[in-house]
XYZ file of C-alpha atoms in Angstrom:
591
model
C -22.753 78.285 -24.390
C -21.722 81.808 -25.424
C -19.422 84.528 -24.113
C -18.847 88.268 -24.456
C -15.480 89.656 -25.431
C -15.172 93.077 -23.796
C -12.570 95.432 -25.275
C -11.447 98.666 -23.589
C -9.817 100.745 -26.359
C -8.437 103.292 -23.863
C -6.581 100.858 -21.622
C -6.069 98.431 -24.500
C -7.326 95.431 -22.576
C -9.529 92.540 -23.590
C -11.631 90.350 -21.273
C -13.775 87.278 -22.044
C -16.951 86.892 -19.953
C -18.913 83.586 -20.208
C -22.719 83.934 -20.290
C -23.660 81.058 -17.995
C -26.514 82.753 -16.105
C -30.040 83.143 -17.549
C -29.797 86.881 -16.875
C -26.521 88.804 -17.198
C -26.509 92.430 -15.986
C -24.226 95.106 -17.460
C -23.461 98.434 -15.762
C -21.051 100.761 -13.979
C -21.942 99.745 -10.419
C -20.120 96.950 -8.587
C -22.333 93.873 -8.332
C -23.199 93.713 -12.020
C -22.074 90.620 -13.906
C -20.233 92.842 -16.387
C -18.793 95.988 -14.777
C -17.860 98.825 -17.167
C -15.917 101.610 -15.457
C -17.141 104.570 -17.516
C -19.130 107.582 -16.178
C -21.373 107.495 -19.285
C -22.531 103.989 -18.408
C -25.570 103.685 -16.120
C -25.475 102.002 -12.712
C -27.277 99.061 -14.327
C -27.270 99.828 -18.015
C -28.627 96.712 -19.749
C -29.410 93.017 -19.367
C -28.784 90.036 -21.645
C -31.432 87.338 -21.334
C -30.722 83.716 -22.361
C -33.572 81.417 -23.517
C -32.188 78.090 -24.669
C -29.481 78.972 -27.210
C -30.955 82.379 -28.006
C -29.845 85.683 -26.426
C -31.696 88.998 -26.324
C -30.701 92.504 -25.178
C -32.867 94.717 -22.976
C -31.819 98.292 -22.029
C -32.611 99.312 -18.427
C -33.973 102.824 -17.738
C -34.207 105.957 -19.832
C -31.184 107.681 -21.308
C -29.046 104.538 -21.392
C -27.913 104.083 -24.974
C -26.731 100.817 -26.505
C -25.560 100.508 -30.098
C -26.045 97.096 -31.725
C -23.958 96.722 -34.889
C -23.860 100.523 -35.190
C -27.580 101.194 -34.563
C -29.112 102.433 -31.343
C -31.557 99.946 -29.801
C -33.619 99.432 -26.667
C -34.302 95.745 -27.357
C -32.666 93.353 -29.819
C -32.226 89.684 -30.592
C -28.521 88.842 -30.603
C -26.556 86.423 -32.781
C -22.902 85.356 -32.631
C -20.746 88.116 -34.107
C -23.047 90.996 -33.046
C -21.198 93.963 -31.613
C -22.546 96.099 -28.720
C -21.188 99.575 -27.989
C -21.816 100.727 -24.375
C -19.939 103.869 -23.394
C -16.357 103.421 -24.558
C -16.520 99.621 -24.359
C -17.107 97.279 -27.304
C -18.694 93.906 -26.498
C -18.878 91.102 -29.080
C -21.114 88.035 -28.690
C -19.262 84.800 -29.465
C -20.402 81.198 -29.548
C -18.804 78.479 -27.433
C -16.447 78.634 -24.432
C -13.930 81.509 -24.105
C -10.462 80.413 -25.276
C -7.734 79.917 -22.700
C -5.624 83.038 -22.526
C -1.915 82.574 -23.171
C 0.047 85.135 -21.139
C 2.490 87.335 -22.989
C 6.204 86.966 -22.425
C 6.211 90.058 -20.213
C 3.229 88.840 -18.211
C 4.762 85.396 -17.805
C 8.062 86.937 -16.677
C 6.304 89.153 -14.179
C 4.307 86.180 -12.881
C 7.495 84.134 -12.465
C 9.140 86.990 -10.603
C 6.195 87.359 -8.232
C 6.156 83.601 -7.596
C 9.882 83.597 -6.876
C 9.485 86.601 -4.576
C 6.794 84.736 -2.624
C 9.017 81.645 -2.357
C 11.981 83.805 -1.418
C 10.005 85.568 1.359
C 8.723 82.257 2.685
C 12.240 80.803 2.836
C 13.556 83.871 4.638
C 10.731 83.737 7.169
C 11.756 80.197 8.066
C 15.371 81.218 8.593
C 16.571 83.344 11.532
C 20.339 82.936 11.215
C 21.708 86.185 9.712
C 24.567 84.348 7.984
C 22.258 81.930 6.151
C 19.749 84.710 5.443
C 22.278 86.750 3.492
C 23.410 83.696 1.548
C 19.797 82.909 0.615
C 19.181 86.520 -0.363
C 22.221 86.687 -2.610
C 21.571 83.270 -4.138
C 17.963 84.177 -5.007
C 18.731 87.530 -6.646
C 21.690 86.094 -8.573
C 19.416 83.398 -10.002
C 16.639 85.858 -10.842
C 18.796 88.564 -12.437
C 21.201 86.070 -14.018
C 24.086 87.971 -12.444
C 27.502 86.358 -12.659
C 29.010 87.871 -9.528
C 27.758 89.513 -6.378
C 28.229 90.187 -2.703
C 26.419 91.627 0.316
C 28.050 94.092 2.711
C 26.506 94.612 6.167
C 27.151 97.588 8.445
C 27.487 96.733 12.129
C 28.970 98.905 14.878
C 30.415 101.259 12.305
C 32.241 98.437 10.487
C 31.672 96.942 7.031
C 31.421 93.193 7.063
C 31.186 90.836 4.109
C 27.987 88.863 4.767
C 27.855 86.759 1.576
C 29.639 86.478 -1.785
C 28.937 84.688 -5.093
C 31.615 83.761 -7.599
C 34.028 86.218 -5.980
C 37.279 85.059 -4.410
C 38.709 86.495 -1.225
C 41.823 87.511 -3.114
C 39.836 89.817 -5.405
C 37.328 91.075 -2.847
C 39.066 93.119 -0.196
C 36.604 95.081 1.923
C 39.085 97.917 2.179
C 39.057 98.108 -1.633
C 35.307 97.563 -2.033
C 34.820 101.011 -0.490
C 34.874 102.373 -4.028
C 32.819 105.044 -5.757
C 29.841 102.800 -6.566
C 29.353 101.537 -3.001
C 30.086 104.975 -1.550
C 27.526 106.588 -3.854
C 24.803 104.159 -2.698
C 25.774 104.568 0.967
C 25.869 108.362 0.729
C 22.565 108.886 -1.094
C 20.807 105.641 -0.018
C 19.531 105.276 -3.576
C 19.950 102.337 -5.991
C 22.524 102.674 -8.744
C 22.873 100.961 -12.131
C 25.845 101.207 -14.451
C 24.658 99.437 -17.595
C 27.910 99.767 -19.534
C 30.533 99.997 -16.811
C 33.600 99.877 -19.076
C 32.491 102.963 -20.979
C 31.132 104.912 -17.979
C 33.243 107.993 -17.274
C 32.168 108.268 -13.621
C 32.240 104.662 -12.442
C 34.347 102.908 -15.073
C 37.433 103.178 -12.859
C 35.781 101.985 -9.639
C 37.924 99.381 -7.897
C 35.095 96.843 -7.931
C 34.604 97.273 -11.688
C 38.334 97.026 -12.421
C 39.175 94.241 -9.950
C 36.156 92.089 -10.791
C 36.330 92.889 -14.540
C 32.661 93.861 -14.708
C 30.762 95.119 -17.758
C 27.515 95.930 -15.912
C 26.759 96.713 -12.254
C 23.709 97.116 -9.986
C 23.964 98.179 -6.338
C 21.008 98.750 -4.024
C 20.823 99.739 -0.339
C 19.262 97.433 2.227
C 17.122 99.900 4.181
C 14.813 99.419 7.130
C 13.030 102.684 7.885
C 15.951 105.100 8.389
C 18.548 102.439 9.135
C 21.036 101.383 6.468
C 21.663 97.680 7.070
C 24.052 97.235 4.155
C 24.278 97.092 0.358
C 23.594 94.413 -2.258
C 26.032 94.483 -5.197
C 25.586 92.500 -8.446
C 27.751 92.433 -11.540
C 28.097 90.827 -14.980
C 31.348 90.525 -16.893
C 29.774 89.630 -20.263
C 28.804 92.405 -22.673
C 25.733 90.405 -23.673
C 24.373 90.445 -20.101
C 24.074 94.155 -19.450
C 21.562 95.069 -16.737
C 18.487 97.156 -17.563
C 16.326 99.573 -15.568
C 13.658 96.874 -15.234
C 16.280 94.611 -13.628
C 17.073 97.370 -11.142
C 13.382 97.977 -10.350
C 12.888 94.273 -9.692
C 16.010 94.158 -7.505
C 14.692 97.073 -5.440
C 11.477 95.171 -4.696
C 13.473 92.162 -3.546
C 15.806 94.310 -1.442
C 12.873 96.044 0.254
C 11.243 92.721 1.103
C 14.512 91.249 2.328
C 15.426 94.292 4.447
C 12.414 93.895 6.725
C 13.138 90.213 7.339
C 16.902 90.694 7.695
C 16.381 93.560 10.161
C 14.197 91.317 12.331
C 16.752 88.496 12.157
C 19.621 90.819 13.096
C 17.569 92.222 15.969
C 16.644 88.761 17.242
C 20.228 87.609 16.885
C 21.423 90.642 18.827
C 18.860 90.014 21.560
C 19.869 86.342 21.756
C 23.530 87.295 22.139
C 22.639 89.971 24.689
C 20.463 87.548 26.663
C 23.161 84.866 26.553
C 25.700 87.364 27.858
C 23.268 88.591 30.506
C 22.474 85.051 31.655
C 26.169 84.205 31.801
C 26.834 87.373 33.767
C 23.989 86.584 36.157
C 25.323 83.061 36.677
C 28.727 84.491 37.546
C 27.301 87.146 39.866
C 24.498 85.329 41.649
C 23.814 82.680 44.219
C 20.732 80.740 43.191
C 17.921 83.273 42.816
C 19.881 86.009 44.609
C 21.504 88.447 42.179
C 24.496 90.532 43.168
C 28.175 91.041 42.448
C 28.936 93.777 44.979
C 31.511 93.111 47.706
C 28.902 92.825 50.522
C 26.868 90.277 48.558
C 29.957 88.231 47.667
C 30.811 87.981 51.371
C 27.251 86.888 52.152
C 27.363 84.227 49.415
C 30.597 82.892 50.905
C 29.036 82.644 54.382
C 25.912 80.964 52.989
C 27.927 78.289 51.202
C 29.848 77.538 54.411
C 26.896 77.253 56.787
C 24.256 75.726 54.492
C 25.394 72.068 54.997
C 25.096 72.499 58.792
C 22.047 72.642 61.086
C 23.083 75.940 62.665
C 20.177 78.278 63.359
C 20.542 81.375 61.177
C 19.258 84.880 61.905
C 18.850 86.961 58.725
C 18.828 90.705 59.363
C 17.996 93.486 56.949
C 15.603 96.227 55.999
C 12.237 95.465 54.446
C 12.588 94.362 50.821
C 16.235 93.292 50.947
C 15.482 89.635 50.182
C 15.604 87.869 53.546
C 13.282 85.072 52.424
C 15.413 84.482 49.315
C 18.419 83.927 51.594
C 16.451 81.434 53.684
C 15.319 79.535 50.594
C 18.870 79.439 49.220
C 20.210 78.090 52.540
C 17.580 75.342 52.298
C 18.413 74.626 48.637
C 22.127 74.244 49.382
C 21.566 72.023 52.415
C 21.083 68.266 52.765
C 17.418 69.032 53.491
C 16.802 70.415 49.991
C 14.385 67.604 49.054
C 12.360 68.107 52.229
C 9.788 70.875 52.823
C 10.619 74.552 53.089
C 7.902 76.232 55.192
C 7.572 79.950 55.914
C 5.390 81.768 58.438
C 5.124 85.516 59.025
C 4.967 85.942 62.787
C 3.752 89.523 62.453
C 0.865 88.825 60.084
C -1.081 86.349 62.267
C -3.157 87.431 65.319
C -1.594 86.478 68.637
C -4.461 84.153 69.620
C -4.002 82.129 66.401
C -0.216 82.183 66.106
C 0.375 79.324 68.570
C -2.025 77.085 66.641
C -0.367 78.030 63.346
C 3.072 77.205 64.717
C 2.375 74.030 66.717
C -1.029 72.819 65.482
C -4.057 71.981 67.619
C -6.215 69.064 68.729
C -9.876 68.847 67.826
C -12.006 70.675 70.420
C -9.033 72.581 71.868
C -10.908 75.854 71.375
C -13.998 77.208 69.667
C -13.695 76.556 65.947
C -11.223 73.675 66.289
C -13.448 71.175 64.488
C -10.604 68.810 63.531
C -6.981 68.044 64.294
C -4.512 70.316 62.525
C -0.750 70.126 62.133
C 1.260 73.323 62.568
C 4.155 74.778 60.623
C 6.740 72.923 62.707
C 5.283 69.530 61.826
C 4.738 70.574 58.205
C 8.450 71.439 57.941
C 9.596 68.191 59.620
C 12.826 67.062 57.953
C 13.222 70.403 56.204
C 13.609 74.104 56.987
C 11.256 76.499 58.796
C 11.526 80.245 58.202
C 10.206 82.361 61.082
C 9.796 85.678 59.273
C 9.392 88.887 61.294
C 10.530 87.018 64.429
C 10.800 90.360 66.244
C 6.979 90.596 66.223
C 6.480 87.355 68.174
C 4.642 87.843 71.534
C 6.634 87.170 74.734
C 4.478 84.201 75.847
C 5.154 82.409 72.550
C 8.853 83.238 72.744
C 9.023 81.039 75.858
C 7.373 78.097 74.064
C 9.555 78.588 70.986
C 12.683 78.503 73.180
C 11.566 75.198 74.678
C 10.959 73.733 71.209
C 14.444 74.777 70.090
C 15.995 73.214 73.203
C 14.063 69.936 73.217
C 13.193 69.599 69.517
C 9.652 68.539 70.393
C 6.316 70.338 70.054
C 2.935 69.964 71.718
C -0.226 70.750 69.795
C -2.647 73.138 71.452
C -4.988 71.078 73.643
C -2.693 68.033 73.595
C -0.105 66.988 76.185
C 1.723 64.401 74.081
C 5.089 65.741 72.795
C 5.871 65.212 69.129
C 9.517 65.146 67.968
C 10.495 67.377 65.055
C 13.673 67.464 62.998
C 13.931 70.903 61.471
C 16.389 73.672 60.800
C 15.311 77.115 61.979
C 16.009 80.244 59.945
C 14.545 83.442 61.360
C 14.407 86.900 59.839
C 13.652 90.402 61.026
C 14.123 94.040 60.135
C 14.272 95.004 63.824
C 17.331 95.549 66.003
C 16.815 92.578 68.334
C 19.548 93.702 70.716
C 17.641 96.951 71.179
C 14.424 94.951 71.614
C 16.151 92.900 74.342
C 17.309 96.070 76.086
C 13.739 97.371 76.090
C 12.288 94.084 77.362
C 10.393 93.054 74.238
C 12.544 90.080 73.220
C 14.093 87.273 75.253
C 17.880 87.281 75.308
C 18.129 83.487 75.687
C 15.907 83.018 72.597
C 18.056 85.513 70.688
C 21.178 83.421 71.279
C 19.330 80.230 70.274
C 18.226 81.808 67.000
C 21.484 83.653 66.368
C 24.021 80.855 66.109
C 25.020 82.560 62.848
C 23.704 85.903 61.583
C 23.606 87.255 58.046
C 23.132 91.005 57.649
C 21.769 91.969 54.245
C 22.895 95.402 53.037
C 20.256 97.894 51.865
C 20.015 98.280 48.098
C 21.503 101.797 48.205
C 24.771 100.277 49.486
C 25.056 97.641 46.761
C 26.466 99.832 43.977
C 26.327 98.288 40.509
C 23.898 95.625 41.774
C 21.158 98.253 41.367
C 21.624 98.402 37.587
C 22.088 94.648 37.357
C 18.859 93.951 39.253
C 16.978 96.559 37.207
C 18.096 94.882 33.958
C 17.007 91.487 35.297
C 13.540 92.768 36.230
C 13.193 94.618 32.913
C 13.920 91.493 30.864
C 11.648 89.392 33.079
C 8.607 91.647 32.730
C 9.264 92.616 29.101
C 9.001 88.903 28.237
C 5.989 88.395 30.499
C 4.004 91.325 29.085
C 5.373 91.192 25.506
C 6.752 94.726 25.857
C 9.094 96.409 23.375
C 11.078 98.100 26.170
C 14.726 97.191 25.716
C 16.704 99.084 28.361
C 17.305 102.268 30.337
C 18.568 105.687 29.324
C 21.901 106.802 30.788
C 20.046 109.372 32.863
C 17.727 106.682 34.278
C 20.722 104.550 35.297
C 22.357 107.550 36.980
C 19.179 108.397 38.884
C 18.666 104.771 39.964
C 22.211 104.587 41.296
C 21.774 107.805 43.304
C 18.285 107.098 44.660
C 17.839 106.157 48.329
C 15.513 103.151 47.655
C 13.714 103.040 51.032
C 11.800 99.935 49.846
C 14.997 98.256 48.603
C 14.850 95.462 45.984
C 11.078 95.037 46.282
C 10.572 98.734 45.494
C 12.962 98.553 42.528
C 11.129 95.529 41.116
C 7.732 97.215 41.434
C 8.970 100.418 39.778
C 10.512 98.559 36.834
C 7.453 96.313 36.401
C 5.095 99.305 36.279
C 7.368 101.178 33.848
C 7.599 98.189 31.469
C 3.806 97.875 31.388
C 2.985 101.594 31.081
C 5.760 102.974 28.875
C 5.714 103.045 25.061
C 9.397 103.975 24.852
C 12.196 101.659 23.810
C 14.347 102.991 26.669
C 12.933 103.784 30.110
C 13.804 107.157 31.631
C 13.644 108.513 35.182
C 10.049 109.713 34.729
C 8.946 106.209 33.689
C 10.431 104.870 36.926
C 8.721 107.572 38.978
C 11.976 108.682 40.602
C 12.385 112.276 41.708
C 15.626 113.352 40.022
C 16.304 115.837 42.817
C 16.339 113.022 45.410
C 19.844 111.864 46.224
C 21.011 109.523 48.944
C 23.482 110.801 51.517
C 27.108 110.019 50.805
C 28.883 108.977 53.982
C 32.269 110.404 54.891
C 35.029 108.083 53.634
C 36.683 107.659 57.049
C 33.361 106.791 58.699
C 32.448 104.388 55.896
C 35.865 102.697 56.144
C 35.522 102.302 59.904
C 32.014 100.861 59.579
C 33.248 98.389 56.954
C 36.091 97.252 59.225
C 33.690 96.641 62.117
C 31.323 94.682 59.925
C 34.092 92.641 58.291
C 35.754 91.758 61.607
C 32.377 90.745 63.101
C 31.708 88.412 60.162
C 35.204 86.887 60.501
C 34.672 86.353 64.233
C 31.346 84.633 63.619
C 32.913 82.327 61.027
C 35.591 81.393 63.594
C 33.107 81.016 66.484
C 34.606 84.169 68.053
C 38.085 82.651 68.254
C 40.040 85.903 68.356
C 43.493 84.467 67.701
C 42.322 82.535 64.611
C 40.427 85.605 63.357
C 43.558 87.734 63.705
C 45.551 85.172 61.698
C 42.867 85.027 58.965
C 42.764 88.819 58.678
C 46.538 89.224 58.903
C 46.421 91.662 61.838
C 47.669 91.848 65.408
C 45.274 90.195 67.943
C 45.173 93.512 69.836
C 43.392 95.006 66.774
C 40.643 92.422 67.107
C 40.195 93.172 70.830
C 40.081 96.920 70.099
C 37.314 96.483 67.529
C 35.324 94.156 69.807
C 35.283 96.969 72.358
C 34.010 99.353 69.666
C 31.221 96.934 68.775
C 29.852 97.251 72.278
C 29.743 101.064 72.087
């Protein structure tokens, strides 16, 4: 076996290349066995052919010169010790295997530093606690630079916080005193600083950190992520024999740059975790099950729901489209003793009239064309649980009669069957219509209304829920940012203002759809009014204070009367007013 020793006199490097192949190509172009980066060398300049233990040189193409032992040659038999000159490179043929290369002290040191940097990065990637991250960072750089003392300062909310310290006591490290010239210089210019001989330095020799910590040599580097200054890393030695050098500072900068990216991510994640914990705690305090709200109207509704949920009272939920009527029905079911039984919902306005009876009560096989088998209806499916009759105001008059009979007798008859079937269900109905107006116009039965309206819950429109608008928007933003892996983190102040002033004709459903679309489509960190598609010139009407107060009193007294089964004397005692006030407001309700 033989090898070529290739020397580059310009870069002062030496490389050993074993000749294991029968044909070894030499040239400038990548893909050759021996690549010589020199413009005077041909793309493929020459070949070395091995036959047994003998080697021969063959020049490829015209104009490619090779000097063998000082003489130009096109072909030559080679022996160990022969020297080839190709371009600026000198290649020597040697017998045997190439010797193992012993790295220089500088190369070994650099290799150790790279290995430690890799280990350091890997350890940081496994750690997401900011406190432990800073301790690991400081411990690693202290070990690498052989520093005797050090600390890390982190900037958060305009304050300087000591994140980690090594070999420095609290009595000597006062953050108010660490704000000395060395730290201030790094913070001001965001550039690393080294004071190799601190005691003799005219500028920094009197810095508080140098004097208090009795340091002979100091390095301080900023922890930067893009344009954000996360903090500073400060190292010091108190022995004259351990003065820091520029190479130490360069190495520390590399470590600080690597650490800054990981620390920034950890701080961000930690901040998001804290924010999410606070948000979840806030939502728990200001919600009822899946219904979010802390406004006064919603708090009153939550109180009513908790009172009536254990009962079997029929509940009529009133409110505009998108206010969350089905959520209220589901929460009433969840809080009741029927929670482990079915919750069934049917939209009375979405099913054709000729099919609605079958959907509600079921049918017998052969009852009508297409009835190929027996089928249970929604009432039987909800047996033991809760049935939500959504959009009850859309129910045809002929079915209203049958529904009234079911509510009175608690039995149903399938279409095409005369045998009554008992059902044990709680009825919750919902509508966005004014049923009293529907009764007056002959489209809804009054007796059915009173059966369904043993207790009513009137959901306020979103525009009347105040701070709930922002709270709901934040909830939807976090929900869809997680679902679609979006970087959106919040709303601009202008977006919040516009949301609070907007009329929201589609209520909570409209708000959810707007936020969902904005999270998916926007590339911004903070959503603005344009992202939400809200016309900034649109503003809801602000009701006169006296009228709003009067409307609130009517609504509040009605709710109190309903909770007391219209016992006027008890309602007056609960509200702390004269009974004549209650009678006066009852008269106003009929106006």
